[in-house]
Every structure is written in C-alpha cells, then in structure tokens.
PDB file of C-alpha atoms in Angstrom:
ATOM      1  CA  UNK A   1      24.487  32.009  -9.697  1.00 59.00           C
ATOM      2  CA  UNK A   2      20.518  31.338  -8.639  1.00 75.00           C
ATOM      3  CA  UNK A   3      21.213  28.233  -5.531  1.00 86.00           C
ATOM      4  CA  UNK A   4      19.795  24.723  -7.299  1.00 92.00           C
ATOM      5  CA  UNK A   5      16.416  24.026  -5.863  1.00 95.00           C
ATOM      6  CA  UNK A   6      15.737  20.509  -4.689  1.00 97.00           C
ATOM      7  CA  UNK A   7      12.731  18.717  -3.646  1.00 98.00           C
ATOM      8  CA  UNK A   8      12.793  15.736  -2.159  1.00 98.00           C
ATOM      9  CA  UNK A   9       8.871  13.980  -1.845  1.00 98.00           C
ATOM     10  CA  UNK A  10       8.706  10.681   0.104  1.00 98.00           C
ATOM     11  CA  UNK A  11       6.098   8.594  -1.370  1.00 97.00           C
ATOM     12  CA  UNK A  12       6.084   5.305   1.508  1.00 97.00           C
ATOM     13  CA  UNK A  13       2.683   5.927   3.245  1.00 96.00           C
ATOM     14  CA  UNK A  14       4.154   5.043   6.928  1.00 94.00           C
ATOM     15  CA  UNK A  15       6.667   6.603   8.783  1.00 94.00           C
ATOM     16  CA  UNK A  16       9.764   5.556   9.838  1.00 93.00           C
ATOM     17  CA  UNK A  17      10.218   2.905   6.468  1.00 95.00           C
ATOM     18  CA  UNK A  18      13.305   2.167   4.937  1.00 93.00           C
ATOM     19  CA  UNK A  19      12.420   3.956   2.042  1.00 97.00           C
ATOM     20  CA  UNK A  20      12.676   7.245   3.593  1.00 96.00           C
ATOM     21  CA  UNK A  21      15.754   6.438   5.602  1.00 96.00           C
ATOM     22  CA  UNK A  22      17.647   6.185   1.979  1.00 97.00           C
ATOM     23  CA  UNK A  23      16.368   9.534   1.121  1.00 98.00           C
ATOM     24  CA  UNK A  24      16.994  10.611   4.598  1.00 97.00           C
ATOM     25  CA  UNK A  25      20.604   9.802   3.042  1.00 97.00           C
ATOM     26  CA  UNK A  26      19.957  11.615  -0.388  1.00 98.00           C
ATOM     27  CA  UNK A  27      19.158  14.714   2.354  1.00 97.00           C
ATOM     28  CA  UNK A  28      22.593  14.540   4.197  1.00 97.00           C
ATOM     29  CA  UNK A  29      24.514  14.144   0.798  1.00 97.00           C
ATOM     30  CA  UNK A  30      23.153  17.257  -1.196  1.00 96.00           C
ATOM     31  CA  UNK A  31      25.734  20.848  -1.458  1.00 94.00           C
ATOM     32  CA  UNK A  32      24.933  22.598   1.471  1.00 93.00           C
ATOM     33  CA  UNK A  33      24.604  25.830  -1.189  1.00 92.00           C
ATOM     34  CA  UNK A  34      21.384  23.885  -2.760  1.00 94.00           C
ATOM     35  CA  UNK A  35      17.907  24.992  -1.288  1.00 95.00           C
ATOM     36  CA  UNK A  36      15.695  21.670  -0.472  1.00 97.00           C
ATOM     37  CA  UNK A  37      12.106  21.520   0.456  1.00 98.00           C
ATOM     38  CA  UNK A  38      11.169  17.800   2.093  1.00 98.00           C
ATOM     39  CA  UNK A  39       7.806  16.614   1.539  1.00 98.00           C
ATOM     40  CA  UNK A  40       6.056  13.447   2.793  1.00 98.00           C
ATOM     41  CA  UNK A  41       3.043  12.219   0.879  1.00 97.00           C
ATOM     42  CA  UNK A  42       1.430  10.578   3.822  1.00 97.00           C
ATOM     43  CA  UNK A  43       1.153  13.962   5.684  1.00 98.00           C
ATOM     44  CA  UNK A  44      -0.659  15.603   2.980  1.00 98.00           C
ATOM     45  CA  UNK A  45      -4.311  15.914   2.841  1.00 98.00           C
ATOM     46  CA  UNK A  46      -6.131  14.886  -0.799  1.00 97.00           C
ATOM     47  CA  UNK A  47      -8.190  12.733  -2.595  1.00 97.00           C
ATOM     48  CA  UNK A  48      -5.711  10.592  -5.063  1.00 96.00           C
ATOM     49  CA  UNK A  49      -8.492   9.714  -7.114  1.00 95.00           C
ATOM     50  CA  UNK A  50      -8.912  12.123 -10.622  1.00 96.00           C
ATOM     51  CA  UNK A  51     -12.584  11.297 -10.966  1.00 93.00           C
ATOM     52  CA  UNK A  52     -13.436  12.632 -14.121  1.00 93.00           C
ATOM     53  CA  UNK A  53      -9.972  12.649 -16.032  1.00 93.00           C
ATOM     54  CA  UNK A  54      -9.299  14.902 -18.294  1.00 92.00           C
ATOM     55  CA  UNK A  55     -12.625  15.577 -18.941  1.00 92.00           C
ATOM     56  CA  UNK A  56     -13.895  17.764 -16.083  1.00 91.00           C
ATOM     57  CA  UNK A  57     -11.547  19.907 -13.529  1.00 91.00           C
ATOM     58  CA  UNK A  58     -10.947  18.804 -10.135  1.00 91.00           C
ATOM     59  CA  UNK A  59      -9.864  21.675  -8.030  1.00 93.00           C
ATOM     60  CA  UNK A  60      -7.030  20.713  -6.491  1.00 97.00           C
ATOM     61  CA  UNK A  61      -6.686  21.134  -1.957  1.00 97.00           C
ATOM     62  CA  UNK A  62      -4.338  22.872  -0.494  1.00 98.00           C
ATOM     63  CA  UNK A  63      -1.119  20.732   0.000  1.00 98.00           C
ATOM     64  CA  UNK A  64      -1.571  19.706  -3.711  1.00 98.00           C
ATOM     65  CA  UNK A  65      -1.526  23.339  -4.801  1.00 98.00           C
ATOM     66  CA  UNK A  66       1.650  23.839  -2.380  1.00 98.00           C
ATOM     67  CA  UNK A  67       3.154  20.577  -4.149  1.00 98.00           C
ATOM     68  CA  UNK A  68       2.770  22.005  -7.141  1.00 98.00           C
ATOM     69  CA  UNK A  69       4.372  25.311  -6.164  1.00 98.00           C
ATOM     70  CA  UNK A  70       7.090  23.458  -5.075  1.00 98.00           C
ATOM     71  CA  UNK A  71       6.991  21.463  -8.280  1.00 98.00           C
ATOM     72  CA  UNK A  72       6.994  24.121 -10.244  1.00 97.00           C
ATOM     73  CA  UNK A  73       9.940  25.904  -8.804  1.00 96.00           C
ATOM     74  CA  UNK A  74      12.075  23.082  -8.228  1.00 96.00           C
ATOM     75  CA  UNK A  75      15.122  22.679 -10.037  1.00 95.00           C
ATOM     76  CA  UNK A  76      15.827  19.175  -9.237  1.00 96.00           C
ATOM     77  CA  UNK A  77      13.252  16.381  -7.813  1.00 98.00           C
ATOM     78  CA  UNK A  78      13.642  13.363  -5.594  1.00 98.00           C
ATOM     79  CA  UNK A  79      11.465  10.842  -5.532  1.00 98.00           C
ATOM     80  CA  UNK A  80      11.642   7.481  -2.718  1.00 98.00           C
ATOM     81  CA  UNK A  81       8.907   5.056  -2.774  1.00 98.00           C
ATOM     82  CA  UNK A  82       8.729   1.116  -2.234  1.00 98.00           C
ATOM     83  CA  UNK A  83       7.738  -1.065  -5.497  1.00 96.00           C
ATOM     84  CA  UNK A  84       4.571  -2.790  -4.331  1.00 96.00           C
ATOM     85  CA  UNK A  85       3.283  -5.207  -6.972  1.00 95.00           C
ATOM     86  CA  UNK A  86       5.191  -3.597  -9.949  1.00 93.00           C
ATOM     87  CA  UNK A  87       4.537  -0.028  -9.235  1.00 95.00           C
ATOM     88  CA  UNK A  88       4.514   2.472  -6.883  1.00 97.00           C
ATOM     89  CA  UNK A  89       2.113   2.373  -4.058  1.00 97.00           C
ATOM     90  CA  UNK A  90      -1.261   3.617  -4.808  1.00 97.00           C
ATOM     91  CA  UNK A  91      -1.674   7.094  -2.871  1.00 97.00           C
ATOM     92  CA  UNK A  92       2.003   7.927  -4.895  1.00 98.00           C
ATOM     93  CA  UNK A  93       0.126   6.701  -7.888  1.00 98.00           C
ATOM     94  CA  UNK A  94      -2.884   9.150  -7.283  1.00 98.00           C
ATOM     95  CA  UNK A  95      -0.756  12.109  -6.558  1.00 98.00           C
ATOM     96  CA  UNK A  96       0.617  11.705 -10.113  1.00 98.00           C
ATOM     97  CA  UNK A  97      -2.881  11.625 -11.513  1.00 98.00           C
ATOM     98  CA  UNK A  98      -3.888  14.756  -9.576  1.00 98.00           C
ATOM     99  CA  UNK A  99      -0.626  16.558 -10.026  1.00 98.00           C
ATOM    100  CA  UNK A 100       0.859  15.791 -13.327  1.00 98.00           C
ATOM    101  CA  UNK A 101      -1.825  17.488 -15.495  1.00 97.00           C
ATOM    102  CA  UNK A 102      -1.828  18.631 -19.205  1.00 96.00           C
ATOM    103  CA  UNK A 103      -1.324  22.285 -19.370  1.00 96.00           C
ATOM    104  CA  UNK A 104       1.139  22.191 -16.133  1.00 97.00           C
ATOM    105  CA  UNK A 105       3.285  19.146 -16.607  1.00 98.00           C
ATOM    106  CA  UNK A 106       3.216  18.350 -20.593  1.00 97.00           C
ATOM    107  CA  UNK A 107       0.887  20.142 -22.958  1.00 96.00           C
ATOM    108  CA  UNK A 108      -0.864  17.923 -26.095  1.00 93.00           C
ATOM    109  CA  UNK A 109      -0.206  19.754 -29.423  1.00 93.00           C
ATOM    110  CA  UNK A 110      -3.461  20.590 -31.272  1.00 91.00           C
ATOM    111  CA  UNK A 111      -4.485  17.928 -34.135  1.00 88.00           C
ATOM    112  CA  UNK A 112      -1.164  16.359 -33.388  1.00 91.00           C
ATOM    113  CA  UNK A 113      -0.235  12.936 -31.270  1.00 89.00           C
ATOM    114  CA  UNK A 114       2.896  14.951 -30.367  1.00 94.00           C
ATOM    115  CA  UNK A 115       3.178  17.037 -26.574  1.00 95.00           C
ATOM    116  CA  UNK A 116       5.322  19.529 -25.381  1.00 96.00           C
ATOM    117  CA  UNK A 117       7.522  18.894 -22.199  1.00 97.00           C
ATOM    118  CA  UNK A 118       6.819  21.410 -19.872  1.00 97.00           C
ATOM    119  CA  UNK A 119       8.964  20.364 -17.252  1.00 96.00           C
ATOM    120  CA  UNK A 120      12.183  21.022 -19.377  1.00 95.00           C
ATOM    121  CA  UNK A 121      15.053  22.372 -17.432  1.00 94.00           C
ATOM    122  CA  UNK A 122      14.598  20.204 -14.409  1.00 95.00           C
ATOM    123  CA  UNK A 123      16.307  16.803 -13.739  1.00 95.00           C
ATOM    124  CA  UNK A 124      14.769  14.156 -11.354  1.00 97.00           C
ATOM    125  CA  UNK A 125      16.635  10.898  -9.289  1.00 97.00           C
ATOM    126  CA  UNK A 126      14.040   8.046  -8.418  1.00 98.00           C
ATOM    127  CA  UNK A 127      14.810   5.871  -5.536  1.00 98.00           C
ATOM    128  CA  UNK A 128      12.581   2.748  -5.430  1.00 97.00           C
ATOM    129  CA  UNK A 129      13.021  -0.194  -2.604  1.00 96.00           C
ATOM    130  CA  UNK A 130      11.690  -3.529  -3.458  1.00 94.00           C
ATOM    131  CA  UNK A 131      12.080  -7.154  -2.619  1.00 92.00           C
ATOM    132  CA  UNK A 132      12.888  -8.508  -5.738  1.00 88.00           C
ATOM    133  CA  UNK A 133      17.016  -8.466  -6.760  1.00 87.00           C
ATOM    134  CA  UNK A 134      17.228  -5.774  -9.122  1.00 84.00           C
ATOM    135  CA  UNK A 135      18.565  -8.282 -11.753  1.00 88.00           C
ATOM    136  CA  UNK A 136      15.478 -10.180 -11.346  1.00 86.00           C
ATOM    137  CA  UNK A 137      13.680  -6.812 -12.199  1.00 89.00           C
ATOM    138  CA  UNK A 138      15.526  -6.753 -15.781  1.00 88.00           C
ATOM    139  CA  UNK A 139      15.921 -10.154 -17.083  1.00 88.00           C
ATOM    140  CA  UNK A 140      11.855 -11.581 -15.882  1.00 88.00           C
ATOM    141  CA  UNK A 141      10.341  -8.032 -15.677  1.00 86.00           C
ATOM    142  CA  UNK A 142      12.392  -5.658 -18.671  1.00 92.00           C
ATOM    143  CA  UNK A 143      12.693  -3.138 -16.077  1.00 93.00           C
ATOM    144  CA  UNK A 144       9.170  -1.888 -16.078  1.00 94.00           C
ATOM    145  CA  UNK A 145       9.470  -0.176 -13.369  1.00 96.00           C
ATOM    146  CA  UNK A 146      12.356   2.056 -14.298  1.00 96.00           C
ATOM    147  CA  UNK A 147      11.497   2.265 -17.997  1.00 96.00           C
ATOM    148  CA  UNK A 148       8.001   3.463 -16.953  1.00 97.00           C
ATOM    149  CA  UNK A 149       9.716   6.167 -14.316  1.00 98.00           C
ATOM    150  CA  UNK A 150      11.883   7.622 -16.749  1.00 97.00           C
ATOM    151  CA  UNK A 151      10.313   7.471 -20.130  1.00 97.00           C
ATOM    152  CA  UNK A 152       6.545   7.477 -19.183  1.00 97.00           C
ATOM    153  CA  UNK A 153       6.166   9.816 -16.335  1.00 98.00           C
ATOM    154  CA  UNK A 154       9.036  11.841 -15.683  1.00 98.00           C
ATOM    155  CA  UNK A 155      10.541  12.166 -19.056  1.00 97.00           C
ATOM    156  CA  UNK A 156       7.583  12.300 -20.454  1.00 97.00           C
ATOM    157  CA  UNK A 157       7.335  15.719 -18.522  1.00 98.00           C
ATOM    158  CA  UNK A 158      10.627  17.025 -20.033  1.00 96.00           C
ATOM    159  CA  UNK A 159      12.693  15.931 -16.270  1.00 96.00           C
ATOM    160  CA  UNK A 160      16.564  15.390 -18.119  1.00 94.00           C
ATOM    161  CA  UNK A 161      18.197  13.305 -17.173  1.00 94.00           C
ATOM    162  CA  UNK A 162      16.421  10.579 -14.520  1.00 96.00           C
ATOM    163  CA  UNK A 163      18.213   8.318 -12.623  1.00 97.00           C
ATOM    164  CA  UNK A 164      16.637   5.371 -10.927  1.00 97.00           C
ATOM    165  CA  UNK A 165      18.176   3.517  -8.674  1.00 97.00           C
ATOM    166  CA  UNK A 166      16.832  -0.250  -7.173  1.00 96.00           C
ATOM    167  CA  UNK A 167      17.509  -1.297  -3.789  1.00 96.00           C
ATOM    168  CA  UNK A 168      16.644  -4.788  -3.332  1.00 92.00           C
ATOM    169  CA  UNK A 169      15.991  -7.518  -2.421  1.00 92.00           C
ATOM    170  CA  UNK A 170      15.257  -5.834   1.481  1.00 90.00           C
ATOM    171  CA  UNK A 171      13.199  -8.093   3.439  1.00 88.00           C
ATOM    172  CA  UNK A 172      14.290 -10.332   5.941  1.00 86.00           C
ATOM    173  CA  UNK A 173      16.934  -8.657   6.806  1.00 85.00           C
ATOM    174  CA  UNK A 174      18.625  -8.507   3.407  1.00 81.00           C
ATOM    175  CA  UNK A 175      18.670  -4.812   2.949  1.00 86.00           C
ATOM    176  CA  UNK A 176      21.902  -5.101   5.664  1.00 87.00           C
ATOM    177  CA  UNK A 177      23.912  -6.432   2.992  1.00 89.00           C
ATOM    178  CA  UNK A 178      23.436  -3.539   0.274  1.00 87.00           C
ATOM    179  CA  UNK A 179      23.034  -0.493   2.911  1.00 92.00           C
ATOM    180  CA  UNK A 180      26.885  -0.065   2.259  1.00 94.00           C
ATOM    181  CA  UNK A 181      26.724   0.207  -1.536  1.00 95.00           C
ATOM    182  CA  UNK A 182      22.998   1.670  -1.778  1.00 94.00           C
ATOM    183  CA  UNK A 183      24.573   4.801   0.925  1.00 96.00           C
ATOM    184  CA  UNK A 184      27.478   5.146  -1.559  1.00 97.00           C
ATOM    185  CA  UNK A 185      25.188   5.790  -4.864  1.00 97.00           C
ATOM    186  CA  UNK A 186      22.659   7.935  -2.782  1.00 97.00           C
ATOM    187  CA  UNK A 187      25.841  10.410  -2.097  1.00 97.00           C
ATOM    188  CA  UNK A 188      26.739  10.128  -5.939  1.00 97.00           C
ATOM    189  CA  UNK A 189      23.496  10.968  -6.807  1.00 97.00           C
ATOM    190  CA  UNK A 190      23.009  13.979  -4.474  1.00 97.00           C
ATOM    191  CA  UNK A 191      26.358  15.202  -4.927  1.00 95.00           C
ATOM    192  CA  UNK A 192      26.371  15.196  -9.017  1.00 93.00           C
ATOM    193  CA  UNK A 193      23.060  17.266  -9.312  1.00 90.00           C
ATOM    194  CA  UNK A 194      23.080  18.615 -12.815  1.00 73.00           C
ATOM    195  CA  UNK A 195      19.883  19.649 -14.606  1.00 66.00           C
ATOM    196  CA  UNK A 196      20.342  19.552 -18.433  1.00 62.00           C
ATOM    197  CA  UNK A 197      19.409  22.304 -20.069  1.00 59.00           C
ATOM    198  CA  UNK A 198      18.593  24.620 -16.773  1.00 61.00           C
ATOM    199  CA  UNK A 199      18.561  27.687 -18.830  1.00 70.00           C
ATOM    200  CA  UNK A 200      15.193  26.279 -20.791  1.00 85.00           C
ATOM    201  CA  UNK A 201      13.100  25.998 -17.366  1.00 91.00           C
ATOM    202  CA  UNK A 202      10.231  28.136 -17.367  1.00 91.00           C
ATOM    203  CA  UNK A 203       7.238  28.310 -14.563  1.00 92.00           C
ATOM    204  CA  UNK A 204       4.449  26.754 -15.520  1.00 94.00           C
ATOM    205  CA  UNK A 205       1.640  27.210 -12.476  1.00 95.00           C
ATOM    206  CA  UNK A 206       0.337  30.459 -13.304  1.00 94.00           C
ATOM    207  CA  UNK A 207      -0.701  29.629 -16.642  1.00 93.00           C
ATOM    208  CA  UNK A 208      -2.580  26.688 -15.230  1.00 94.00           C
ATOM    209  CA  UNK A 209      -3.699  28.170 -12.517  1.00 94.00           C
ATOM    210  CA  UNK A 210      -5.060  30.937 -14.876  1.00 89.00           C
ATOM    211  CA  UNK A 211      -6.818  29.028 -17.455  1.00 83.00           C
ATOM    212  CA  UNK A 212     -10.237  28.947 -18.189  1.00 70.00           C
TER     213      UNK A 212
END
C-alpha cells in the first residue's frame, strides 16, 4: 500500500508563533510510515496578489509552482494559521488566490452554475489560533471562520472530510490553560488520517500546466 502523503503549510508570517508550535505538534503525532513535506508560507517568494483574476494568467514563481506540486500530490493537507480579524492573515489569503485556480483546484461546468471538485480523494485538517473563545466564534460569529474553511475553500475543492479545530482565546497568557487539551486533539487528528474516497484522487498539475 502507496505511504499517505502529508503536507503540512504554516500560514503565520513570523517565525517562532504559536501557531506553528501546534503544528509543530500535528508533525510529531503523524505514522511514522506517512511521507510529510513542511512548508512555511513566510519563506516563500510570490506576489499574493491575482491581479487580473480569472481573466488574464499570472504565471505563477517558483515556490508557488513547487506548492502546487506538492499540492497536487498530497494525500492529506495541514493547514495552521492565526484568525486575524475574521480570517486568515492576508499573505495566506493571497496564496489561495494564486494557488487555488479553476482548472487545477475545481473546474466550472460549461453553461452550468455547477463545478467539479478536483481535489477529490484528499482530506485536509485546519488549525486556526485566535483570541476569541471558540464559543464566542459560534454563538456572535456562526462560525464563519470554519464554515468558510470547510465549505467555501477546501470543500469546495473536493478536500473530504475537513476538520477545523479553534484554539483560543491565547493572549495574555491564556493559551497555557488549553495547551493540554489543544496537544491532545492535534495527536487525534494526526493519528486518524483517513482520506475519503482515496481511490478517486487523480493529478491535476499537468493538465493545468498544459493548457492553452
């Protein structure tokens, strides 16, 4: 049996953040007979800004191209960011906006408000820090954040399941309290891996990178 392939991307823009400590975590936790590929977002080198949409192409650099190879190979993805005013911070943002194009990621259907889910066969865990208690989150926010993870982005892309998980409040010292429970989820997470429907995953780069 083909070992899982797991990427892990670390979307805090500085170093040494708590952030990527908890996926430090996720790191430790995963089979050892998985393969993992560790990438930080503030160590590549790209514009996050898709100038012209959809409309025009926008070559992508280097370490986006390698992203996506790793992307597109992947079995399993790993996402840690902090929530910064309701989202993700903006660089994390960008790279979505770059990387998560039609005819790589999802695929609109001709004369049809329907897609195709390209990313099928590959399951993704989210791990967001943020300073507001996750019930606070779902009874003055409906979960935005999460809802928008799994059902906008990532599912969107065919990534089955997604699990998010919210690790707050951390400020002031707070995050002391929860490291206990937050370590004990991470190590669920890593260590129930399961991509639905693994047979279905197909690469989808070459295509892309092949079209006219």
């Amino acid at each position: 049996m083909a070992r899982v392939k797991v990427l892990l991307l670390d979307g805090h823009p500085d170093e040494g953040r708590f952030s990527s400590h908890l996926l430090d975590l996720y790191r430790q936790a995963i089979p050892a007979d998985c393969h993992v590929e560790h990438v930080a977002l503030r160590d590549m080198a790209f514009t996050p800004i898709l100038r012209h949409g959809y409309a025009k192409r926008t070559e992508w650099e280097p370490d986006l191209l390698a992203l996506a190879e790793m992307l597109d190979a992947c079995d399993h993805l790993v996402i840690a960011f902090p929530m910064w005013w309701g989202s993700e911070p903006a660089e994390l943002k960008g790279l979505l906006d770059r990387l998560f194009l039609p005819g790589f990621t999802f695929a609109y259907r001709e004369d049809s408000s329907l897609w195709d889910k390209l990313m099928v066969g590959r399951s993704a865990d989210v791990i967001a820090t943020m300073d507001t208690p996750p019930f606070f989150l779902r009874l003055m926010y409906s979960n935005a954040l999460v809802k928008r993870w799994k059902r906008q982005v990532l599912g969107f892309c065919g990534f089955k399941p997604v699990r998010v998980l919210c690790c707050g409040p951390i400020k002031d010292g707070a995050w002391e309290k929860g490291i206990a429970k937050w370590g004990d989820q991470i190590a669920s997470m890593a260590t129930s891996i399961a991509p639905a429907m693994h047979g279905e995953k197909r690469e989808r780069l070459p295509a892309f990178l092949g079209r006219k």
